[in-house]
Short mmCIF file of C-alpha atoms and ligand atoms in Angstrom, two decimals:
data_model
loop_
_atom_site.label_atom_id
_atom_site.label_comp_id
_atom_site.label_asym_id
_atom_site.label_seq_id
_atom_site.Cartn_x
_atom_site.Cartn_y
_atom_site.Cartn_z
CA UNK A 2 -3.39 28.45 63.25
CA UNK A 3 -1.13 30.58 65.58
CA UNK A 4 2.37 28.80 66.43
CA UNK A 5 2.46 27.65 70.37
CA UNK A 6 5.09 29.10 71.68
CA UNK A 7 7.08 27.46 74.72
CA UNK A 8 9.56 29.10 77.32
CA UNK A 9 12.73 26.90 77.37
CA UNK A 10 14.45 24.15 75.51
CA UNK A 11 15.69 22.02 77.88
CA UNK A 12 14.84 18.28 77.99
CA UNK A 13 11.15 18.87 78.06
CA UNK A 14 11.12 22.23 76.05
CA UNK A 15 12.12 19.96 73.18
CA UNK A 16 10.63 17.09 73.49
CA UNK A 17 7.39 19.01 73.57
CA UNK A 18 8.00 20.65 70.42
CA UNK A 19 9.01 17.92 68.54
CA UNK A 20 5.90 16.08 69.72
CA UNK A 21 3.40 19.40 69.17
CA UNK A 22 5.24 19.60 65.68
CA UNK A 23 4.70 15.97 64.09
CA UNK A 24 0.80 16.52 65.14
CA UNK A 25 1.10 19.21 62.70
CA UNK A 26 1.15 22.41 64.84
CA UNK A 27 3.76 25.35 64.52
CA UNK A 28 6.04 25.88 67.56
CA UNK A 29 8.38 28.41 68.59
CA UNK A 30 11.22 27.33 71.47
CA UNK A 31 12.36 30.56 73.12
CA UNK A 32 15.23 29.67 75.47
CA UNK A 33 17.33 31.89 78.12
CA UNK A 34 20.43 31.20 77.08
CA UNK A 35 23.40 32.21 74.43
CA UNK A 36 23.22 28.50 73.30
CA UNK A 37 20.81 25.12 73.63
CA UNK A 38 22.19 23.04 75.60
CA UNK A 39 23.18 20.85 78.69
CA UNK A 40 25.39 20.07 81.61
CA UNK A 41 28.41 17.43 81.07
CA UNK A 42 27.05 14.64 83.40
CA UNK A 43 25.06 11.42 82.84
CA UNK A 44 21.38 10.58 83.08
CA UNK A 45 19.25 7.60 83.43
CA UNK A 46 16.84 6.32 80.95
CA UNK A 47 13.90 3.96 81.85
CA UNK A 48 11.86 1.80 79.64
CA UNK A 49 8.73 4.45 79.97
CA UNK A 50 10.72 6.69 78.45
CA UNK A 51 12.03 4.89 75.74
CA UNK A 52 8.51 3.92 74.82
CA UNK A 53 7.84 8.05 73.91
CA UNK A 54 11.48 8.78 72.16
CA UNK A 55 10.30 5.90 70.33
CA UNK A 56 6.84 8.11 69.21
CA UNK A 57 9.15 10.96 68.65
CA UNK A 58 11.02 9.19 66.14
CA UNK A 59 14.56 9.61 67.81
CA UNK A 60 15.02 6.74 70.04
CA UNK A 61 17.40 4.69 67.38
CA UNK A 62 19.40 8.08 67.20
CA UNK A 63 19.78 8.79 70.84
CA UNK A 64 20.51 4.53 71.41
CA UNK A 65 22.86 4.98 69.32
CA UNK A 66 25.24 7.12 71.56
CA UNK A 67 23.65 5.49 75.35
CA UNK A 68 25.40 2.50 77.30
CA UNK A 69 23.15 -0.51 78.46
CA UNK A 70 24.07 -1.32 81.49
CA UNK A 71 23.50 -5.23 82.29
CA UNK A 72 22.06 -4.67 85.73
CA UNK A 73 21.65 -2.08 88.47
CA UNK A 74 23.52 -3.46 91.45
CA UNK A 75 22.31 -1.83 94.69
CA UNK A 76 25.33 -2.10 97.38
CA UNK A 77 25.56 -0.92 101.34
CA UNK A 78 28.01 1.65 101.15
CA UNK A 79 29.63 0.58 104.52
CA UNK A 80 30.35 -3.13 103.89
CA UNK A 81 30.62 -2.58 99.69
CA UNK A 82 27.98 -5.86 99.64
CA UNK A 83 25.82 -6.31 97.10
CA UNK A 84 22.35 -6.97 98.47
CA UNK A 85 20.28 -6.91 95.54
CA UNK A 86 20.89 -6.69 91.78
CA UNK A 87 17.80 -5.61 89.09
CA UNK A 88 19.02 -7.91 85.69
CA UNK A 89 18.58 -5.47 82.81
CA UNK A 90 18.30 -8.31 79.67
CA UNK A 91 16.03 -10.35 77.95
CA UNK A 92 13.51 -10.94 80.89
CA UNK A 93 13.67 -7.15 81.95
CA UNK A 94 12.54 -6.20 78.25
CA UNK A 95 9.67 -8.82 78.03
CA UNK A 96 8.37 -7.13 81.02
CA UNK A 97 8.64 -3.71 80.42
CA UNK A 98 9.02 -3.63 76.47
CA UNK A 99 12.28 -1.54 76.07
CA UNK A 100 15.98 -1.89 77.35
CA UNK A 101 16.89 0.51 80.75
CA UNK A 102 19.84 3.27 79.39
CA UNK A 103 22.40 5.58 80.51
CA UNK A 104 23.45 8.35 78.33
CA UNK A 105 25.31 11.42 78.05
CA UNK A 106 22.71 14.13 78.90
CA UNK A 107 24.48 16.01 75.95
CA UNK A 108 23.54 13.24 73.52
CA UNK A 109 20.45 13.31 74.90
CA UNK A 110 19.81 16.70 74.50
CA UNK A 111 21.33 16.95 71.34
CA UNK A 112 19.22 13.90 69.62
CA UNK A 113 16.33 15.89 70.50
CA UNK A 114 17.95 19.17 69.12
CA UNK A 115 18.62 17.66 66.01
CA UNK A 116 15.52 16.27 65.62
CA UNK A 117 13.87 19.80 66.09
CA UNK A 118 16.05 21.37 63.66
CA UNK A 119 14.96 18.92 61.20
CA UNK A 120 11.47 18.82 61.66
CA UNK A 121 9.24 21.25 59.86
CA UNK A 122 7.24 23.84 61.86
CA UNK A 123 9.59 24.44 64.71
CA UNK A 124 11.38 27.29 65.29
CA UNK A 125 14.37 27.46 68.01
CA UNK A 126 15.78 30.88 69.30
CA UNK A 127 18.31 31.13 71.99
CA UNK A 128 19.14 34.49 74.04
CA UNK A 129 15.06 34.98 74.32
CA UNK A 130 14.62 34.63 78.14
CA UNK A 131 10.92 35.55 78.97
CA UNK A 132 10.01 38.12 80.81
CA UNK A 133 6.30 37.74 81.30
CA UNK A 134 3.31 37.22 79.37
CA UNK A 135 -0.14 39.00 79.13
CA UNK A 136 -3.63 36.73 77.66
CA UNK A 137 -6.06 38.30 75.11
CA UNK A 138 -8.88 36.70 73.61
CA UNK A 139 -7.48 34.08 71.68
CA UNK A 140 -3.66 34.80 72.27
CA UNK A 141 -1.10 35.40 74.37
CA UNK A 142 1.55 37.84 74.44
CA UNK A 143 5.29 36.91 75.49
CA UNK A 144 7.69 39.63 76.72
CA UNK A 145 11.61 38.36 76.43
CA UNK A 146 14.61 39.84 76.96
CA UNK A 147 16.92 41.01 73.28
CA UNK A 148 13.41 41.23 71.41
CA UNK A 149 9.77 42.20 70.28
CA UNK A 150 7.78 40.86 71.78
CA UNK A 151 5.77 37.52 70.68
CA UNK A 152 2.14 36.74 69.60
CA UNK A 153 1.40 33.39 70.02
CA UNK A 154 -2.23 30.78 70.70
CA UNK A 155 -0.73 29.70 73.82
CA UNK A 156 2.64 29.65 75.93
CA UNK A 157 4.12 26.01 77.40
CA UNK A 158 6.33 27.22 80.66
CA UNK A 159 8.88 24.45 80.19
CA UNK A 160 11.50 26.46 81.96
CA UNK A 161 12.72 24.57 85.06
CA UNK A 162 13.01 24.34 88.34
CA UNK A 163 12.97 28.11 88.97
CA UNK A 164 9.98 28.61 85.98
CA UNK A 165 9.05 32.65 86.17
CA UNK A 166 5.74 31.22 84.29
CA UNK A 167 4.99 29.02 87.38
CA UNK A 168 5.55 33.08 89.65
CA UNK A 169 2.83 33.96 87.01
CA UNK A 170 0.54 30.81 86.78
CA UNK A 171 0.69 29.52 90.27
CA UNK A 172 2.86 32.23 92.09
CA UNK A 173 3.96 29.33 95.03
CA UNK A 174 7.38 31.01 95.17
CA UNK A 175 11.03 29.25 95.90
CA UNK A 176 10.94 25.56 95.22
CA UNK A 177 11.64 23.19 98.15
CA UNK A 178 15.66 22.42 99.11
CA UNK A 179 15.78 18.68 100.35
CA UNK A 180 18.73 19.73 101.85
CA UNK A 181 20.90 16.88 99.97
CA UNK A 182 23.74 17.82 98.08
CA UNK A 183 25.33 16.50 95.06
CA UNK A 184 28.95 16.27 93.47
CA UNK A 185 29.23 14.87 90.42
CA UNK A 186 32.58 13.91 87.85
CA UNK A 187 32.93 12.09 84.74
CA UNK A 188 36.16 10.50 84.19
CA UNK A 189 38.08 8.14 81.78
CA UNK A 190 37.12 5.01 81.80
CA UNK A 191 40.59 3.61 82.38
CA UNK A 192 41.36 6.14 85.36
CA UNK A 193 38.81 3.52 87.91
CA UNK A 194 40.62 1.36 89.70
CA UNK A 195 38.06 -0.79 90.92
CA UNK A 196 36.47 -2.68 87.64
CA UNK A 197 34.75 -5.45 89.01
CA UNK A 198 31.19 -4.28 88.78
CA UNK A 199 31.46 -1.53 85.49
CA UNK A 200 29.18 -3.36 83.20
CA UNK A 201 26.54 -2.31 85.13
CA UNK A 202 25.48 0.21 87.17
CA UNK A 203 25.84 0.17 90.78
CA UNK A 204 24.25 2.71 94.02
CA UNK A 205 26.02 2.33 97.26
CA UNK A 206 23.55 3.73 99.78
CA UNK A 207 24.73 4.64 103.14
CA UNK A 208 23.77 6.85 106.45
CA UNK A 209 23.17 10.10 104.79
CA UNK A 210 24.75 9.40 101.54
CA UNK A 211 24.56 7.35 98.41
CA UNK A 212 27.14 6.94 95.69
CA UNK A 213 26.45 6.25 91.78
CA UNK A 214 28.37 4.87 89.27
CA UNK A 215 27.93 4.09 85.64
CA UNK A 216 29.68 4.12 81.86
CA UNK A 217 28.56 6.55 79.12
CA UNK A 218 29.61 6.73 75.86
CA UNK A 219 30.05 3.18 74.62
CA UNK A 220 32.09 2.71 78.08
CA UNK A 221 34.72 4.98 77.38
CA UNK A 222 33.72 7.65 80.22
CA UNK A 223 32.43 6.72 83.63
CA UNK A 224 29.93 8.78 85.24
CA UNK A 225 30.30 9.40 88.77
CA UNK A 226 27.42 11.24 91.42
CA UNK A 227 27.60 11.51 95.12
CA UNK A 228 24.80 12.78 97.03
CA UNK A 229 24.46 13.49 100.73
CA UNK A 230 21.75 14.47 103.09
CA UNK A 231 23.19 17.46 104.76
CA UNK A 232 23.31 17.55 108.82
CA UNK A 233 24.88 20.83 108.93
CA UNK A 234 21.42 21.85 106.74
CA UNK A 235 18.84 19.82 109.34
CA UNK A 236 20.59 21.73 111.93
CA UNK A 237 20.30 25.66 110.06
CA UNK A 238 24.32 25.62 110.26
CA UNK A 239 26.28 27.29 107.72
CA UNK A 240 28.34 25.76 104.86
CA UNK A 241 25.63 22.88 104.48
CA UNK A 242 26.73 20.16 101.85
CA UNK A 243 30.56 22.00 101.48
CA UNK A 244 33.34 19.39 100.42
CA UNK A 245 34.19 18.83 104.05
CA UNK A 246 30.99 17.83 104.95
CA UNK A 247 31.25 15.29 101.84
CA UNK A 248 34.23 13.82 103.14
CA UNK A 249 33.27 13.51 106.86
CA UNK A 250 29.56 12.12 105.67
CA UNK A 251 31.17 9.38 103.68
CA UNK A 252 34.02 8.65 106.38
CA UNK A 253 32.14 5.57 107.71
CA UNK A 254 32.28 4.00 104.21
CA UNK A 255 34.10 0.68 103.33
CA UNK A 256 37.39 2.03 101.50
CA UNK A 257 36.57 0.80 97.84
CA UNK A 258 33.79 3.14 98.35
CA UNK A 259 35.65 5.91 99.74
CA UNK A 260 38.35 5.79 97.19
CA UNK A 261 35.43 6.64 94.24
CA UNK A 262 34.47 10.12 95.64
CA UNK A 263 38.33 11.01 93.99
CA UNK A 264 36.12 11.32 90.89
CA UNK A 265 33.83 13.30 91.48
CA UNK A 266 34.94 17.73 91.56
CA UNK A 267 34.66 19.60 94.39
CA UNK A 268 34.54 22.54 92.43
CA UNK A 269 30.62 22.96 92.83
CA UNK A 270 27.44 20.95 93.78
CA UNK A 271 23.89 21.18 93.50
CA UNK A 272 21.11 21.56 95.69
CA UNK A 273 18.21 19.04 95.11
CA UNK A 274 15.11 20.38 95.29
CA UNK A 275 11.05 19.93 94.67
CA UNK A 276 8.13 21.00 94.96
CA UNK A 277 4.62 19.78 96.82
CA UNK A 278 2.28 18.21 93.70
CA UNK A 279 0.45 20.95 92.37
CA UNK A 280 -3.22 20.97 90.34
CA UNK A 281 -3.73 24.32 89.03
CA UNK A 282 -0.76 24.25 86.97
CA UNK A 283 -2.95 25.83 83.75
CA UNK A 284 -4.39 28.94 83.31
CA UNK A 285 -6.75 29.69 80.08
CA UNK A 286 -4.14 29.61 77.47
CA UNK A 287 -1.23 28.96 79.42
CA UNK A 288 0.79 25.62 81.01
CA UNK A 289 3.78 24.19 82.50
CA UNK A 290 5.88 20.85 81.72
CA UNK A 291 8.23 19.00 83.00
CA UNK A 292 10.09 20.66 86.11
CA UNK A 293 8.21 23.93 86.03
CA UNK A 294 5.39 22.08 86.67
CA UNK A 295 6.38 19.20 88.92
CA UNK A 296 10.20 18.80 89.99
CA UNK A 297 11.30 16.21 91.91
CA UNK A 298 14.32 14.71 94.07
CA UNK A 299 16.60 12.27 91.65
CA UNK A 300 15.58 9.01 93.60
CA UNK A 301 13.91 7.33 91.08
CA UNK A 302 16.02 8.96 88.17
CA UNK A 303 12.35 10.32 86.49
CA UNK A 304 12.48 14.35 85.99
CA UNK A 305 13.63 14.09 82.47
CA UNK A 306 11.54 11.48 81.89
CA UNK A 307 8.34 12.78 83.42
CA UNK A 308 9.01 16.02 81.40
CA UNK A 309 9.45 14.05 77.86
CA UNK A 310 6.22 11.78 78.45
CA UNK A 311 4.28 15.13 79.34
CA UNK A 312 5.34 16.71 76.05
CA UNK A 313 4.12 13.43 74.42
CA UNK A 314 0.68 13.54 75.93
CA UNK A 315 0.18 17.32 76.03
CA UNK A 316 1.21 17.12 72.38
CA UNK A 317 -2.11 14.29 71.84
CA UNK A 318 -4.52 16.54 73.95
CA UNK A 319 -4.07 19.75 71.94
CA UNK A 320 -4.37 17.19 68.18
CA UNK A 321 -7.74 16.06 70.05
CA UNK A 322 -8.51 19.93 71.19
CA UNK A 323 -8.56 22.00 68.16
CA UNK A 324 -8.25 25.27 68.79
CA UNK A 325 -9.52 24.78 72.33
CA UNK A 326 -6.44 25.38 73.57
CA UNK A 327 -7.49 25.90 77.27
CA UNK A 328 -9.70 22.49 76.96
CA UNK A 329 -6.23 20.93 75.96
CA UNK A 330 -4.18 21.79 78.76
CA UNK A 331 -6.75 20.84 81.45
CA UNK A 332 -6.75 17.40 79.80
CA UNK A 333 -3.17 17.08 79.89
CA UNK A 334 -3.08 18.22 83.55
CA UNK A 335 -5.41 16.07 84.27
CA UNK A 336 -3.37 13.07 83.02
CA UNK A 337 -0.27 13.78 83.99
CA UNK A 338 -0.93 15.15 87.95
CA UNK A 339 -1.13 11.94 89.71
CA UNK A 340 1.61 10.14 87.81
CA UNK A 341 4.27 12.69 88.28
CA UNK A 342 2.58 13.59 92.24
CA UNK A 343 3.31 9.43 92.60
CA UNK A 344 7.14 9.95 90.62
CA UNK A 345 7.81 13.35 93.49
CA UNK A 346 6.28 11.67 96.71
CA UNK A 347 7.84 7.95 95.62
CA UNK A 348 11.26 10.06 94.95
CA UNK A 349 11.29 11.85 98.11
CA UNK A 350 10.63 8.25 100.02
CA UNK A 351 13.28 6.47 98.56
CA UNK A 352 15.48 9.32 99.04
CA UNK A 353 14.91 8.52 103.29
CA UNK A 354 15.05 4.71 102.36
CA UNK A 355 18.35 4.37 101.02
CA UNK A 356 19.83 7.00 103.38
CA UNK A 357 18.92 4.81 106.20
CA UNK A 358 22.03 3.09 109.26
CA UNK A 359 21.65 1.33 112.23
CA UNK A 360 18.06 -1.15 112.63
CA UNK A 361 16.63 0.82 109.35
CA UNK A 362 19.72 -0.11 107.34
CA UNK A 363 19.21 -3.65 108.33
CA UNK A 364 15.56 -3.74 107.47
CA UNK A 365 16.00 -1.90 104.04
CA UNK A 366 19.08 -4.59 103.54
CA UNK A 367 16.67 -7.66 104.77
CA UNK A 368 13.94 -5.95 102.25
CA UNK A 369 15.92 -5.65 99.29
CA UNK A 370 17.20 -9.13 99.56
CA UNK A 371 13.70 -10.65 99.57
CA UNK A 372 12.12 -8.90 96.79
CA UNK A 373 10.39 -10.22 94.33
CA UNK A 374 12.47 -10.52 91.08
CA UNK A 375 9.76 -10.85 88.37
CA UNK A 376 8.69 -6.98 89.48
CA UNK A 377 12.32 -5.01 91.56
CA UNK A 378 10.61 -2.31 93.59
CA UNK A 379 7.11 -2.96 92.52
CA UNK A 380 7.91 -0.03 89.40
CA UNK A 381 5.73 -2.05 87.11
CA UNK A 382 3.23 1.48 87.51
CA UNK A 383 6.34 3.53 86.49
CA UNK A 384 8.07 0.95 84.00
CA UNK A 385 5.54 -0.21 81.99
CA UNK A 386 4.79 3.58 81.04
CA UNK A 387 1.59 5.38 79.66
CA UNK A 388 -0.94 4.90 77.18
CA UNK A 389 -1.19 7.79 74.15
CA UNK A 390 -3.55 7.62 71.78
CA UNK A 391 -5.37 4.64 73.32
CA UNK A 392 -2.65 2.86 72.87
CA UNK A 393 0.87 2.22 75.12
C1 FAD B 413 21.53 15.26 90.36
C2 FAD B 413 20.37 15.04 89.43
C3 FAD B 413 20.26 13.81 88.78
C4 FAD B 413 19.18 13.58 87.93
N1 FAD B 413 19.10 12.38 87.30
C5 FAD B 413 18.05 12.14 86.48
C6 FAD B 413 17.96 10.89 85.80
O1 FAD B 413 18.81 10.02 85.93
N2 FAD B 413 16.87 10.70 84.97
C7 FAD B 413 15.91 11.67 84.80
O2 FAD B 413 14.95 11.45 84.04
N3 FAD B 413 16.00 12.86 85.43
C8 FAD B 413 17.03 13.13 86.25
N4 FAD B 413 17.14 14.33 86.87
C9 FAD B 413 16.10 15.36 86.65
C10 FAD B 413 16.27 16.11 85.33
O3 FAD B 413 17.55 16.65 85.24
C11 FAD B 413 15.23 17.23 85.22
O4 FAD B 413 13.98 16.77 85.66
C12 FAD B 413 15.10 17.68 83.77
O5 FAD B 413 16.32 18.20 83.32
C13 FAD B 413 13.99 18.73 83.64
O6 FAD B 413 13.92 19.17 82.31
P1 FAD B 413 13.13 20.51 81.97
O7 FAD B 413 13.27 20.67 80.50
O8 FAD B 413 11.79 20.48 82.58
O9 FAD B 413 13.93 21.65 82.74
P2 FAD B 413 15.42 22.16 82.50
O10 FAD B 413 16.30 21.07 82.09
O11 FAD B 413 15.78 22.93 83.74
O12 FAD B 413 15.29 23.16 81.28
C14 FAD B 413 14.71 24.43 81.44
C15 FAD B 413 15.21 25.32 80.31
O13 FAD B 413 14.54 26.58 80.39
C16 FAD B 413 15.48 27.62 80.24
N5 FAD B 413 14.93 28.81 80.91
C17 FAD B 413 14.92 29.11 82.23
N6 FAD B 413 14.29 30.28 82.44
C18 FAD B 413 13.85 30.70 81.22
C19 FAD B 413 13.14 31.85 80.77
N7 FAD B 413 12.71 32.80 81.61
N8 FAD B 413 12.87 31.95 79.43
C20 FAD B 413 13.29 31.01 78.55
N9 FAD B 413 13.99 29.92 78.93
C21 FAD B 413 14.26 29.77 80.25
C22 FAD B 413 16.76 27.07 80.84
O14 FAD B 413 17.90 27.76 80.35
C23 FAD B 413 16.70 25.61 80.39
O15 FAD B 413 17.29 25.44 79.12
C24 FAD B 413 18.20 14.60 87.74
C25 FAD B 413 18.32 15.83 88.39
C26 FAD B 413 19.40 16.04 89.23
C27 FAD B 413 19.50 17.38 89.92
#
């Protein structure tokens, strides 16, 4: 059989060949840039996704470099209460089967990087950005930059947020800005000043803002992201989300909370963005995964995650396919739309929800408090994760 070939080896990119390769088909990772890689900053691990690394073989690896965080605090940014904690021990893993992580996205990345390079059947090529591809019969033909071009029995567009195999599948153009604007800085452990809650991990939300804090690499580092929801953007104004506007935005904060924005650089930010849920995301002998297919705002810490449990099940629809490639693909949309269109519309709500002041704030405060704490935030849909193979 002809290898699969897939544009990008991000998070997803990877985690979809490793899972296309232990079902015992050939891959090929063609990625963009000079090196595989990722960016320097933390990300958040739930127990859905720990459930798939687990399939993949890697999870004891990649634990091996994460921090468990004992609970996630939530916190009003403008009093620095706590109003409701989610305990991350024994009782969180008899509910949801696996422990909630943080982790270096480079470990992260790397765990799965390792694992490709050791796995048989995958092939990873960096400085092979694609250009475009062209179906025949029972191939398809990649165009990439610095090469021939490629011959392969189908093409996985696993190449972000701006995917040029999205232009060419769905052709829906730019991706949508929320308009909210992050900073982010990782910093020595023993440079924070305030210690009292760095066991776990704690989200101060605010009016228009919302801080995050939490230790990486067995505590030694501690990640730090603040994110606001730009006026100066609602209104069309220029320099939307500069570090001015950060400052002024977060000038109503209690102090303690003030003081942690000294972590994170000013040097750049990014730009959340994401897209309305999609259904046509497949054509004949081509797909996407992961944010090329359905990005989403960071509010309930799931693009990675969505993109590694789509390589998982994309990975079980083309064993159960054959060589009906097309058949494959359809399935796999078909099991994955709903679940991520819940992850991007859910995101985009709590983004508003923990961005709220005034009557709002003290709802969302009176709200939190009450919750139920056998099931935080009703996530047992997201939590408890997906079933592969008939079984979860
Ligand atoms: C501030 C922030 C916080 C987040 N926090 C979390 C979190 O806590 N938990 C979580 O699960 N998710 C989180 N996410 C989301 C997560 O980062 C993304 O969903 C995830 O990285 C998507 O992975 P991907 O592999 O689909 O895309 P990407 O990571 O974007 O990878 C795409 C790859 O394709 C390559 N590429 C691009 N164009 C081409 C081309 N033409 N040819 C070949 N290769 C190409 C790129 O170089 C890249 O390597 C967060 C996102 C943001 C912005």
């Amino acid at each position: 059989m002809k290898e699969i070939l897939i544009a990008g080896g991000g998070i997803g990119g990877l985690a979809a060949a490793l899972a296309l390769a232990r079902k015992g088909r050939k891959v090929r990772v063609l990625e963009k840039a000079a090196e595989f890689g990722e960016i320097g900053y933390g990300i958040q691990m739930g127990p859905n996704v720990s459930r798939m690394l687990e399939r993949l073989g890697v999870l004891a690896a990649i634990e091996e470099t994460a921090f468990f965080p004992q609970a996630l605090i939530f916190a009003d940014a403008l009093d620095n209460r706590e109003i409701t904690r989610i305990a991350l021990g024994d009782a969180f893993v008899r509910r949801f089967g696996f422990r909630y992580f943080v982790i270096h996205r480079r470990d992260l990345h790397g765990g799965l990087l390792e694992a490709c390079k050791r796995q048989e059947g995958i092939v990873l090529e960096s400085s092979r950005g694609v250009l475009g591809f062209s179906e025949e019969k029972n191939l398809v033909k990649v165009k990439c930059e610095n090469s021939a071009d490629y011959e392969g029995a189908a093409l996985i567009g696993a190449d972000g947020l701006w995917s040029p195999t999205r232009q060419a599948v769905i052709g829906d153009g730019a991706p949508r800005s929320a308009g909210h604007f992050v900073y982010r800085g990782v910093v020595p452990d023993a440079e924070i000043t305030d210690r009292s809650r760095s066991d776990s991990m704690t989200i101060w939300g605010g009016p228009n803002l919302h801080l995050v804090q939490y230790r990486l690499r067995g505590g030694t580092v501690m990640n730090n992201v603040a994110t606001i929801a730009s006026r100066r953007f609602r209104r069309g104004e220029g320099n939307a989300g500069a570090p001015d506007e950060l400052e002024a935005t977060f000038a109503r904060c209690h102090g303690q909370v003030r003081d942690n924005l000294r972590y994170v650089s000013r040097e750049r930010n990014w730009v959340l963005h994401d897209r309305e849920p999609a259904t046509n995301w497949t054509r004949g002998r081509v797909t996407l995964l992961g944010d090329a297919a359905h990005p989403t705002l960071q509010y309930l810490a799931q693009g990675a995650q969505m993109a590694i449990e789509d390589g998982v099940v994309l990975a079980e629809k083309v064993a159960a396919a054959g060589d009906d490639l097309n058949r494959a693909f359809l399935a796999y949309q078909r099991e994955r739309m709903n679940r991520t269109a819940r992850v991007v519309l859910s995101s985009r709500f709590f983004g508003e929800y923990i961005h709220v002041d005034g009557g709002a704030r003290e709802l969302r405060n009176e709200l939190a408090r009450r919750r139920d704490p056998d099931n935080p935030w009703e996530v047992d849909w997201l939590y408890k994760g997906i079933e592969v193979d008939g079984r979860l």
